[in-house]
Coordinates of C-alpha atoms and ligand atoms in Angstrom, one line a residue:
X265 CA 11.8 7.8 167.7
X266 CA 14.5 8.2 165.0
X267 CA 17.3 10.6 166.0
X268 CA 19.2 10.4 163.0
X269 CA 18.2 14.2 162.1
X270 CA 18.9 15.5 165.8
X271 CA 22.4 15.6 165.1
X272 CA 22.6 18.2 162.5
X273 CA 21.2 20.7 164.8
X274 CA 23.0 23.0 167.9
X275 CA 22.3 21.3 171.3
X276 CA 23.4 20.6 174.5
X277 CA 25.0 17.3 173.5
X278 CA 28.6 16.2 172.6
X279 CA 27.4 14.6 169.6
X280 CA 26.3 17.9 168.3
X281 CA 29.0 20.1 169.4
X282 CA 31.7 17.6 168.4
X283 CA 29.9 17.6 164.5
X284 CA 29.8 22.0 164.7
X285 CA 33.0 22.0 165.8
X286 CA 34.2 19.5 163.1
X287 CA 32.3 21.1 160.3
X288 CA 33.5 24.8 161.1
X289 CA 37.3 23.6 161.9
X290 CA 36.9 21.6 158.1
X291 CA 35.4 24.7 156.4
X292 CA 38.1 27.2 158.5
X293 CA 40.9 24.7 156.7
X294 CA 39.4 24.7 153.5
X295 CA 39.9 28.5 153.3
X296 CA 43.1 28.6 155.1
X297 CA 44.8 26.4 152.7
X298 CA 43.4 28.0 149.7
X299 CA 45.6 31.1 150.8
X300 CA 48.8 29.4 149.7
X301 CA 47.2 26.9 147.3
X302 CA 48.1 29.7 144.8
X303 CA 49.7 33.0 144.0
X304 CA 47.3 34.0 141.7
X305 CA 43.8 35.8 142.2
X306 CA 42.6 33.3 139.8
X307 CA 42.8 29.8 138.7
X308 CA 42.6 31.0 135.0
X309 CA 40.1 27.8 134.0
X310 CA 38.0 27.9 131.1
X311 CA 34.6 28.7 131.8
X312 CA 34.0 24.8 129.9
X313 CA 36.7 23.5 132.8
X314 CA 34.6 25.0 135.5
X315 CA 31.2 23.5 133.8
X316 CA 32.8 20.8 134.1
X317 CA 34.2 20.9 137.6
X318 CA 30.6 21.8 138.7
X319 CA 28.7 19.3 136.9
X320 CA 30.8 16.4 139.7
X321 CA 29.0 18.7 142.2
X322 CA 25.5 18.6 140.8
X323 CA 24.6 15.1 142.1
X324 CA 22.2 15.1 145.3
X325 CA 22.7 12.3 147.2
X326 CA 19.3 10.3 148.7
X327 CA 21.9 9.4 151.5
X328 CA 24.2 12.0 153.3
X329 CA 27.8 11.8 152.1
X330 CA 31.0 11.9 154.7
X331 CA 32.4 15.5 155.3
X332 CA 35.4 14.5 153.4
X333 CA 33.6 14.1 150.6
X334 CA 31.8 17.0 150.4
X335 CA 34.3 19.2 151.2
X336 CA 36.8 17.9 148.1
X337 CA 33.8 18.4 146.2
X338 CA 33.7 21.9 147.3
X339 CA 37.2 22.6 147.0
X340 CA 37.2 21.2 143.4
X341 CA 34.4 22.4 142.0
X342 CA 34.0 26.2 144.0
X343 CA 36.9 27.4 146.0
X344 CA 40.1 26.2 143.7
X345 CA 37.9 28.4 140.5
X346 CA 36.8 31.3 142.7
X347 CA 37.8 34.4 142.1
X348 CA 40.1 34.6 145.5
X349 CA 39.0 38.3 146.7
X350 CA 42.0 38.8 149.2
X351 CA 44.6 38.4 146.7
X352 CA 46.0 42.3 146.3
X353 CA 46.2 41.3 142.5
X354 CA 42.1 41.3 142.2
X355 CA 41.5 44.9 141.0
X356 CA 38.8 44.7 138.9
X357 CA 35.6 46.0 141.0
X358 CA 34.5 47.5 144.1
X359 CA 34.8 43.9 145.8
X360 CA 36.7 44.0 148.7
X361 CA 38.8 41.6 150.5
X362 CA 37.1 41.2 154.1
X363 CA 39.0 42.1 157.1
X364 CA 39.1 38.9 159.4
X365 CA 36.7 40.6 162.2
X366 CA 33.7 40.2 159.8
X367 CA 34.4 36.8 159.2
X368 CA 34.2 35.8 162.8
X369 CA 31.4 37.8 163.6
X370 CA 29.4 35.7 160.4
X371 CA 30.6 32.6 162.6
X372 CA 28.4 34.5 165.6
X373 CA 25.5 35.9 163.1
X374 CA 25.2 32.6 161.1
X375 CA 24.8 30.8 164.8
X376 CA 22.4 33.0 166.3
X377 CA 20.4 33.6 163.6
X378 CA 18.4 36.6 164.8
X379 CA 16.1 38.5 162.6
X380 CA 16.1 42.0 162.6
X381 CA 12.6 42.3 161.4
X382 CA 10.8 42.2 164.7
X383 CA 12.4 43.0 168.6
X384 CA 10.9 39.3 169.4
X385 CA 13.3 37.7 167.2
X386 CA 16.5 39.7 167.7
X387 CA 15.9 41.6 171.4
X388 CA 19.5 42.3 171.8
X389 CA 21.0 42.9 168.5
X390 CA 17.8 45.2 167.8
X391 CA 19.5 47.1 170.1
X392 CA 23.3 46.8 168.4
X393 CA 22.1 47.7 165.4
X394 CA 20.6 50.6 166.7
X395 CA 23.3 51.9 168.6
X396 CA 25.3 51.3 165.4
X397 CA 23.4 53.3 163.3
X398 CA 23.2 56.2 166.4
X399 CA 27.1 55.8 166.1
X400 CA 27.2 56.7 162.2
X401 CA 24.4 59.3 162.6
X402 CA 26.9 61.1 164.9
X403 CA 29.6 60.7 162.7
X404 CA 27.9 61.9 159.8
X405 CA 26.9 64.9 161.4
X406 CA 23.3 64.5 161.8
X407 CA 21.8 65.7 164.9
X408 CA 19.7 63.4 166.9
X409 CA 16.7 63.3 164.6
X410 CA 18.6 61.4 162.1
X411 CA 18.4 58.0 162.1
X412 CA 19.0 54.9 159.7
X413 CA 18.5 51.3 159.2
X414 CA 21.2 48.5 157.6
X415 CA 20.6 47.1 154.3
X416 CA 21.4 44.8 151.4
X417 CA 23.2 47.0 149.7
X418 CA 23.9 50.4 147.9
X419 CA 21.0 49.2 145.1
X420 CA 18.4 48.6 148.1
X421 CA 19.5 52.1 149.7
X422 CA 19.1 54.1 146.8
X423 CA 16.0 52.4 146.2
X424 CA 14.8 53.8 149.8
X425 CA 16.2 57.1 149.0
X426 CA 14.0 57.6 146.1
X427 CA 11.3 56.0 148.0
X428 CA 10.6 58.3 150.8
X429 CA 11.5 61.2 148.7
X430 CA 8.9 60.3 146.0
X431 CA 5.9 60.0 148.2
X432 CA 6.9 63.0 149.8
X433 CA 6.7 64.9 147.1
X434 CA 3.6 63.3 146.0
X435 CA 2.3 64.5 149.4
X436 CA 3.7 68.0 148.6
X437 CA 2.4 68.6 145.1
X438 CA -0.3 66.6 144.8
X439 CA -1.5 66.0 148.7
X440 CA -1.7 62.1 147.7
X441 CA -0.3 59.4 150.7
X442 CA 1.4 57.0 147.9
X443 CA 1.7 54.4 150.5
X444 CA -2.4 54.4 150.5
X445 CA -3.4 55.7 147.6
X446 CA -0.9 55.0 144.8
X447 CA 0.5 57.3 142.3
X448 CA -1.3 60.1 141.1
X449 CA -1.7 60.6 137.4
X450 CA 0.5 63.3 137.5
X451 CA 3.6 61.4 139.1
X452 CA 4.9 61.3 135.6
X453 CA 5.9 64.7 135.8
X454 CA 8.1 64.1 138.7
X455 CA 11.9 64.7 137.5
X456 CA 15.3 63.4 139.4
X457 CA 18.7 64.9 138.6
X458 CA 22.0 63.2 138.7
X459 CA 25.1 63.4 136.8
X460 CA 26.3 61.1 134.2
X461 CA 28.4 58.8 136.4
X462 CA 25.5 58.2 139.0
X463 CA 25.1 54.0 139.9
X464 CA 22.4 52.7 137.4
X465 CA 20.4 51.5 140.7
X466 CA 19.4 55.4 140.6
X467 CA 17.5 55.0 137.2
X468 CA 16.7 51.3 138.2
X469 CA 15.1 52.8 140.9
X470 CA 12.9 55.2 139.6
X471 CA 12.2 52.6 137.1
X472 CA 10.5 50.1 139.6
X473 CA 9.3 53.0 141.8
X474 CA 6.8 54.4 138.9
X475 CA 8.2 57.6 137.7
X476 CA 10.1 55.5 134.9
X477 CA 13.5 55.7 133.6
X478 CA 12.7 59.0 131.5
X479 CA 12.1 60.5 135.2
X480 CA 16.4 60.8 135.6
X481 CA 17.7 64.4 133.8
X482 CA 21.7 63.6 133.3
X483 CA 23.4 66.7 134.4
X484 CA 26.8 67.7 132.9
X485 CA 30.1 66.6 134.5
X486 CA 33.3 69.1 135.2
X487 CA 36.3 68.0 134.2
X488 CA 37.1 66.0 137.4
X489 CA 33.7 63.7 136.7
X490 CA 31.7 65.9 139.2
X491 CA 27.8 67.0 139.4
X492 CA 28.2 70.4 137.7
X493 CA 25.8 72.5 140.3
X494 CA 25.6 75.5 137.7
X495 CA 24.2 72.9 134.5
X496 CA 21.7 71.8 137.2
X497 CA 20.4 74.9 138.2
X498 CA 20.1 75.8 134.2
X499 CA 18.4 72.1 133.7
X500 CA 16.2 72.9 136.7
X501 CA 14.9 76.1 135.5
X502 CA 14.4 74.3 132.2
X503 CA 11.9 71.6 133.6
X504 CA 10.0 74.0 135.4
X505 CA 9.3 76.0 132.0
X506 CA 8.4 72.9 130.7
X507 CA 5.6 72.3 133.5
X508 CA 7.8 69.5 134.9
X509 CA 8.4 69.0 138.8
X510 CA 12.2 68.6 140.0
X511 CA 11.7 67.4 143.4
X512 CA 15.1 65.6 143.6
X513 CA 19.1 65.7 143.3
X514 CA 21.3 62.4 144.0
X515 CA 24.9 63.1 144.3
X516 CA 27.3 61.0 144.3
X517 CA 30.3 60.4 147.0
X518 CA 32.8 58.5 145.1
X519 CA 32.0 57.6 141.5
X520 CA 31.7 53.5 140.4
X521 CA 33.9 54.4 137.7
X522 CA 36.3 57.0 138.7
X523 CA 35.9 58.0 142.7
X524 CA 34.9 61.2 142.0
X525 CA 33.3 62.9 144.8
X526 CA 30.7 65.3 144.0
X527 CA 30.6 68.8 146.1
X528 CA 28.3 68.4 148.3
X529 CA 28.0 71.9 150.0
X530 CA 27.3 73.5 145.9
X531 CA 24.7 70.7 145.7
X532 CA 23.3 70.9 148.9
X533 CA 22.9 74.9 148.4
X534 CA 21.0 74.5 145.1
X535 CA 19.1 71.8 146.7
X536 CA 17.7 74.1 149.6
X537 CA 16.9 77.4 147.4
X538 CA 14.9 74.7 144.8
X539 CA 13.3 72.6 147.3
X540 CA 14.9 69.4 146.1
X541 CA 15.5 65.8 148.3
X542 CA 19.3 65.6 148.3
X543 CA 20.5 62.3 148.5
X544 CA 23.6 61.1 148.8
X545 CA 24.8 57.6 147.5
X546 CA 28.3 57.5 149.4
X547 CA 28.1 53.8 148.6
X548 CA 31.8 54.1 148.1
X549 CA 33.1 57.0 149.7
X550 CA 31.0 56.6 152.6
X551 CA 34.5 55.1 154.3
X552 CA 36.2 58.5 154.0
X553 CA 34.4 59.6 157.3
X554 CA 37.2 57.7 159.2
X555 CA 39.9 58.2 156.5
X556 CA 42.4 61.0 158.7
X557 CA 43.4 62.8 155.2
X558 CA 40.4 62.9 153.2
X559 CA 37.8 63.1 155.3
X560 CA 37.0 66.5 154.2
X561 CA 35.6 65.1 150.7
X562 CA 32.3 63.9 153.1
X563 CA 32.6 66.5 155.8
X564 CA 29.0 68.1 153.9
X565 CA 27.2 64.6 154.2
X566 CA 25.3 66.0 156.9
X567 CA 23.5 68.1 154.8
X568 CA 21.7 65.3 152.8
X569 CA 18.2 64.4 153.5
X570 CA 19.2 61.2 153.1
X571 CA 22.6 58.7 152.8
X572 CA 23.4 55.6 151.0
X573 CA 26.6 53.9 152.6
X574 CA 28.1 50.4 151.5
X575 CA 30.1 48.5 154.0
X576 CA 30.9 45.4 151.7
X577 CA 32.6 48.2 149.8
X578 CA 35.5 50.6 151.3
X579 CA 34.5 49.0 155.1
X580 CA 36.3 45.5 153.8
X581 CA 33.2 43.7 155.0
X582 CA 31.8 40.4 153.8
X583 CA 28.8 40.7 151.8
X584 CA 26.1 41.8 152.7
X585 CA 26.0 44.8 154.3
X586 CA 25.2 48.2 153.7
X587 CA 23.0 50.9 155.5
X588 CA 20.7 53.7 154.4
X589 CA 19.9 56.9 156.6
X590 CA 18.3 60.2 156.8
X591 CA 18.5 63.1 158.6
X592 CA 14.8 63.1 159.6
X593 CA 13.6 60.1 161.5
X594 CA 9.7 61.5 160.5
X595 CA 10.7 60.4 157.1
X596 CA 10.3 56.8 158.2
X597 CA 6.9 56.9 158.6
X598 CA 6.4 57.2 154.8
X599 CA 6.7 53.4 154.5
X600 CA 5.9 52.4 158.0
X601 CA 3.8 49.6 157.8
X602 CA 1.9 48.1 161.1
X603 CA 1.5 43.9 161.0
X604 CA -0.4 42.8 163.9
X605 CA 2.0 39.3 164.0
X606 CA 5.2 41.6 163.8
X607 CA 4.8 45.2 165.2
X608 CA 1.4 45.9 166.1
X609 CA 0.6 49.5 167.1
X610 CA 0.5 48.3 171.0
X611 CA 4.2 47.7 170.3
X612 CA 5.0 51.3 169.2
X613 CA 2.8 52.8 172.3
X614 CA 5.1 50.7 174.5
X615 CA 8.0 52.0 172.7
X616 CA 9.3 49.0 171.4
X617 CA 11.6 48.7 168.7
X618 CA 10.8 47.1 165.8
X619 CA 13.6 47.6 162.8
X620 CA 10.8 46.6 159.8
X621 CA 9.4 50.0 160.1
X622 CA 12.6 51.7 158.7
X623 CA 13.0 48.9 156.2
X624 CA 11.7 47.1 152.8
X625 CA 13.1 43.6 154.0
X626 CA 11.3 41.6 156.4
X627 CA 13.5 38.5 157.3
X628 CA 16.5 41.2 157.6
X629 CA 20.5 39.8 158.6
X630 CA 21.9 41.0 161.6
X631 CA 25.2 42.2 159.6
X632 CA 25.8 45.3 162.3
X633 CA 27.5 42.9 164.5
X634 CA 30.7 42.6 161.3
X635 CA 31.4 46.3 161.4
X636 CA 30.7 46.7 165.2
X637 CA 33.7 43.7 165.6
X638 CA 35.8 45.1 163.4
X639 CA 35.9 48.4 164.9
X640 CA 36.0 47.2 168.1
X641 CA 39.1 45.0 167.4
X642 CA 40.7 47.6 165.1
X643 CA 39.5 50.3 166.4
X644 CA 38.4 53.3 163.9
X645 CA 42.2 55.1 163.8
X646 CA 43.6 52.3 162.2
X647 CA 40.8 51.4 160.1
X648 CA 41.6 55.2 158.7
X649 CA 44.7 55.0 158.0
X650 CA 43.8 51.9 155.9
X651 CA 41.7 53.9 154.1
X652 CA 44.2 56.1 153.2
X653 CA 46.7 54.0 152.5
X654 CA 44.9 52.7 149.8
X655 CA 44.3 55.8 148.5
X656 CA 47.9 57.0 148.3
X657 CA 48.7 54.0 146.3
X658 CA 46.2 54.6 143.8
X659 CA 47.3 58.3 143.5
X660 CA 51.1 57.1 143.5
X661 CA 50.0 54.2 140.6
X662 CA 48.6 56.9 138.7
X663 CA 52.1 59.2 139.2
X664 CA 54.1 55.9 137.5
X665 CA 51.1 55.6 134.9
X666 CA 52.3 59.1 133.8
X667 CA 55.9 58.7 133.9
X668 CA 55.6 56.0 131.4
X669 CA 54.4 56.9 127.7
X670 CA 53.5 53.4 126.9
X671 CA 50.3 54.8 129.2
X672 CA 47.6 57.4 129.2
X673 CA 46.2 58.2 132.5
X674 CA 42.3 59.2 132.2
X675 CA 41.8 60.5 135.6
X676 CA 43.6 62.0 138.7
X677 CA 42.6 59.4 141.5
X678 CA 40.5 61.4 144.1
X679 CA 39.2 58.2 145.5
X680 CA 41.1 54.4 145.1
X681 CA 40.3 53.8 141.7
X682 CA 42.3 54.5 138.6
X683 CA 41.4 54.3 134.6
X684 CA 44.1 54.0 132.1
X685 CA 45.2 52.4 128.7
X686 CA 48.1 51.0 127.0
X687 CA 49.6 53.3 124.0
X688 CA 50.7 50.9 121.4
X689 CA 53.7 52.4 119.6
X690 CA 52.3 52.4 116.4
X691 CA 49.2 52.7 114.8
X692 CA 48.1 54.7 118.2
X693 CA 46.3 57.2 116.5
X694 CA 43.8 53.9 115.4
X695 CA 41.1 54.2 118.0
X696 CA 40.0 51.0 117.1
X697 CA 43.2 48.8 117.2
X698 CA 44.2 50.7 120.6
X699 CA 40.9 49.3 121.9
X700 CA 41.7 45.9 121.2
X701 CA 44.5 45.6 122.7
X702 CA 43.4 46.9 126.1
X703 CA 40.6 44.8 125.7
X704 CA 43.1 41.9 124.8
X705 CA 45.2 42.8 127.7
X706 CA 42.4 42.1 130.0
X707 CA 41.3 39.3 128.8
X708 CA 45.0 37.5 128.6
X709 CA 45.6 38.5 132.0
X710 CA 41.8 37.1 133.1
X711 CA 42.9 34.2 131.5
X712 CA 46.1 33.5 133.3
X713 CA 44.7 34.6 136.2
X714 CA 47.6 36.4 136.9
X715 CA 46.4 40.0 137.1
X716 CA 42.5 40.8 137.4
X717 CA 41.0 44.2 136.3
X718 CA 38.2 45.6 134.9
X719 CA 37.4 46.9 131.0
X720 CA 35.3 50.3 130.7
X721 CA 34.3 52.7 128.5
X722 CA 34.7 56.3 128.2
X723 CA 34.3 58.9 125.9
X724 CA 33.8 55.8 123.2
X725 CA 37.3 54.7 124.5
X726 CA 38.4 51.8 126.4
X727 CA 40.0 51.8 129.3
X728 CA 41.9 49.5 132.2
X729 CA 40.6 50.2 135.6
X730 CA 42.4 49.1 139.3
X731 CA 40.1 49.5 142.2
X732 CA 42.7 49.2 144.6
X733 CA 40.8 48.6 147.5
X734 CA 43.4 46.0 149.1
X735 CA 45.2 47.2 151.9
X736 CA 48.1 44.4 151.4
X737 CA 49.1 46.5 147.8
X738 CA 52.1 47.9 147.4
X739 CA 53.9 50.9 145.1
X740 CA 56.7 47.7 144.3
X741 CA 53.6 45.1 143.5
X742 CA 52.1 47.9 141.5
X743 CA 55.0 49.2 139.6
X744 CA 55.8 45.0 138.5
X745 CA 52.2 44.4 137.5
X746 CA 52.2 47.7 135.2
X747 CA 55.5 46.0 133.7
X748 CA 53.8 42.8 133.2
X749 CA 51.0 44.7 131.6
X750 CA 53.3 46.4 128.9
X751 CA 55.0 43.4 128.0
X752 CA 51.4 41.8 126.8
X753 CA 50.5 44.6 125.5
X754 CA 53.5 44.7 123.4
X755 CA 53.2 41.1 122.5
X756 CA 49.3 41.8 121.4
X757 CA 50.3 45.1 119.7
X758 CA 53.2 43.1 117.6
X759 CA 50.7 39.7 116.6
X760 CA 48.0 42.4 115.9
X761 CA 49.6 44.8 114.4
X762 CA 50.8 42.8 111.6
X763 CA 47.4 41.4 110.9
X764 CA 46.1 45.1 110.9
X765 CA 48.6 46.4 108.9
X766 CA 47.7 44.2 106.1
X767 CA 43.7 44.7 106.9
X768 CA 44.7 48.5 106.5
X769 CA 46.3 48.3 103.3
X770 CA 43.3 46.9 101.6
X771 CA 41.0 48.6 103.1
Ligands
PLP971 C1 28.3 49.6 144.4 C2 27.5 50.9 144.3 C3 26.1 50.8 144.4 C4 25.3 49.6 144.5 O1 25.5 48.9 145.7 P1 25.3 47.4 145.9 O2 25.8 47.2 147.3 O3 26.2 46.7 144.9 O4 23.9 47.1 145.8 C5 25.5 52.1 144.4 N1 26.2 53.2 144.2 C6 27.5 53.2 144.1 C7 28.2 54.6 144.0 C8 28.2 52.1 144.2 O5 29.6 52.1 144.1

């Protein structure tokens, strides 16, 4: 028989723990050193250089290549042009830096390899996951009829919160089981309200779920980017004149684009007296339950009929990872689906737990066993006061943004994120050359690599936006990067402004 092949897989042999070790102690280094490879977040190649760089990668080999090999090939072509996530300059999104818990535990996952699908193929860490989500439920609030399941993501949670709540309102109005039967003809007057800032996965949702993208009513915003509860109830009243159905809210708990937490205990009220499906996509914000100052912001998530919470967000994990829960377990059986090869109805009558009841993956990641490390090893106190930390900074950042009138501050950071722009010194009252230089601030500093944040728009504006996320951020690290940004901008408002001057005279 030919071994060759025996070798690349975990056994009881030194040949094949010698190669695992080797292999994880070579990919460990690879990481380690990139660390102080650099100080930047970014290389700052061209997306041409990086083409290029990949292209070396692109040839297969017929015959396996030595580790060394690969691994320069790797670190030339992926991990020297990556955008380094841990760097406390890499501001842009909500892309965290993992804490070093989660990457062990993905050593431990990647190994095992159980599949959360079935109890079969994960009999223990069925039962973590489970006692994870038990752990959350409590600390949400829910009493013991909640329960959850881990996911993907925020998108595939939102997703499921639209999910159950659809076909239970198909059930309600129209006495159709959705899961059997389909949609009925009428499902298109089903209506969902969120405000403004909502994640697009909401719309997306309703998009793939049937109801279409016209099924989303955009409520009003107050002035602090919230669901306003009192142009709801107005909008509600509205679509019921019109012989529409409202049958659901989705608030948000901490904003994409500005952190805003919505109040959930106004939304929540409406939500009762109307006989909507609240749900909650604390996606972001869902990491203020631990946070020791602002926990308050979430103290009404318990009132949701159902949660969206991202841990590859705010909970520093690797991604992916991210749960979805409600605050009826009965809920669950909207979507319960019985496979005789995976969880055949003997199973449930024996009481055995299998996850792909509560879920819309099959093949499903064990990711609880990240955040279950990382608490364990930090333990939840500390991880709060992370949390907070954070969001000092970004509060503080914004107090220097306003000191400064080469700045305009758009919003008062509730959450870790803040939006602002550069104020050229002349020509400022040019909407159009103002946004060209924050966009050419963004850009230059992309480019060097130096400094990496995001571009949005608001109110036709653009604006610079900091996620500050990184724990390893400082008020000093802060207060040099916003000097580094006014110097470029300078330098772009001086080479523009004389190019625009002359456009402006002829114009
Ligand atoms: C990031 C985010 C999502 C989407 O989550 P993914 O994990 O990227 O799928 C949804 N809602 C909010 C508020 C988010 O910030």
């Amino acid at each position: 028989m030919n071994t060759n092949f025996t070798q690349w897989f975990l056994h009881a042999s030194d040949e094949s723990q010698n190669r695992y070790q080797t292999l994880m102690d070579k990919a460990v280094k690879l990481i380690t050193d990139q660390t102080t490879r650099t100080n930047h977040p970014f290389s700052g190649a061209s997306r041409q250089e990086i083409e290029k760089a990949v292209k070396k990668v692109r040839n297969i080999p017929t015959v396996g290549q030595e580790i060394d090999v690969v691994m320069e090939e790797i670190q030339n072509g992926l991990v020297k042009n990556s955008l380094w996530v841990s760097h406390p300059a890499a501001m842009a999104h909500l892309h965290c830096p993992p804490v070093l818990p989660s990457l062990a535990a993905e050593v431990i996952i990647n190994a095992l390899n159980q599949s959360m699908d079935s109890w079969d193929q994960s009999p223990a860490a069925t039962y973590f996951e489970t006692e994870l989500i038990n752990f959350f439920a409590r600390k949400i609030g829910y009493s013991h009829e909640g329960d959850g399941v881990f996911t993907s993501g925020g998108t595939q949670s939102n997703y499921m919160g639209l999910l159950l709540a659809r076909n239970k309102a198909c059930q309600t109005y129209f006495s159709v089981n959705v899961h059997k039967e389909g949609l009925p003809f009428a499902a298109n007057k089903l209506r969902i309200l969120c405000s403004e800032h909502a994640h697009f996965s909401v719309q997306q949702s309703a998009a793939q779920l049937g109801l279409g993208m016209n099924a989303i009513v955009k409520v009003a915003e107050n002035d602090k980017h919230q669901l306003c509860p009192n142009d709801a109830k107005k909008k509600i009243e509205k679509l019921r004149v019109q012989g529409l159905l409202p049958f659901m809210v989705v608030a948000t708990a901490g904003t994409t684009d500005f952190g805003s937490v919505d109040c959930l205990s106004e939304i929540a009220k409406f939500a009762n007296e109307e006989q909507l499906w609240l749900h909650v996509d604390a996606a972001y914000g869902g990491a203020l339950l631990f946070s020791h100052q602002y926990r308050h912001l979430v103290s009404d998530l318990c009132l949701a009929d159902s949660i969206t919470i991202d841990f590859h967000k705010l909970y520093y994990q690797s991604i992916s990872c991210g749960s979805f829960f409600v605050k009826d377990k009965k809920d669950f059986q909207q979507i319960a689906y019985h496979a005789d090869y995976l969880n055949s109805e003997e199973d449930q009558e024996d009481g055995i737990i299998n996850l792909v009841e509560k879920s819309v993956q099959t093949t499903k990641r064990f990711d609880a066993l990240k955040l279950l490390m990382t608490f364990k090893l930090m333990g939840t106190d500390l991880f709060g006061e992370m949390v907070d930390y954070t969001i000092n900074l970004a509060k503080e950042t914004a107090l220097l943004l306003k000191e400064d009138l080469s700045f305009e501050v758009l919003n008062e950071p509730e959450i870790n994120v803040v939006l602002f722009r550069y104020l050229p010194s002349e020509h400022f009252e040019d909407q159009t050359f103002v946004d060209e230089i924050n966009l050419g601030i963004q850009r230059a500093f992309y480019q060097s690599g130096e400094l990496i944040m995001a571009k949005t728009k608001q109110d036709e504006k653009v604006y610079l936006k900091f996620t500050m996320l990184n724990p390893l951020n400082t008020i000093s690290s802060m207060q040099a990067h916003l000097q580094r940004v006014k110097q470029v901008g300078e330098k772009i408002e001086k080479e523009q402004g004389e190019i625009w001057y002359e456009y402006s005279i002829y114009r």
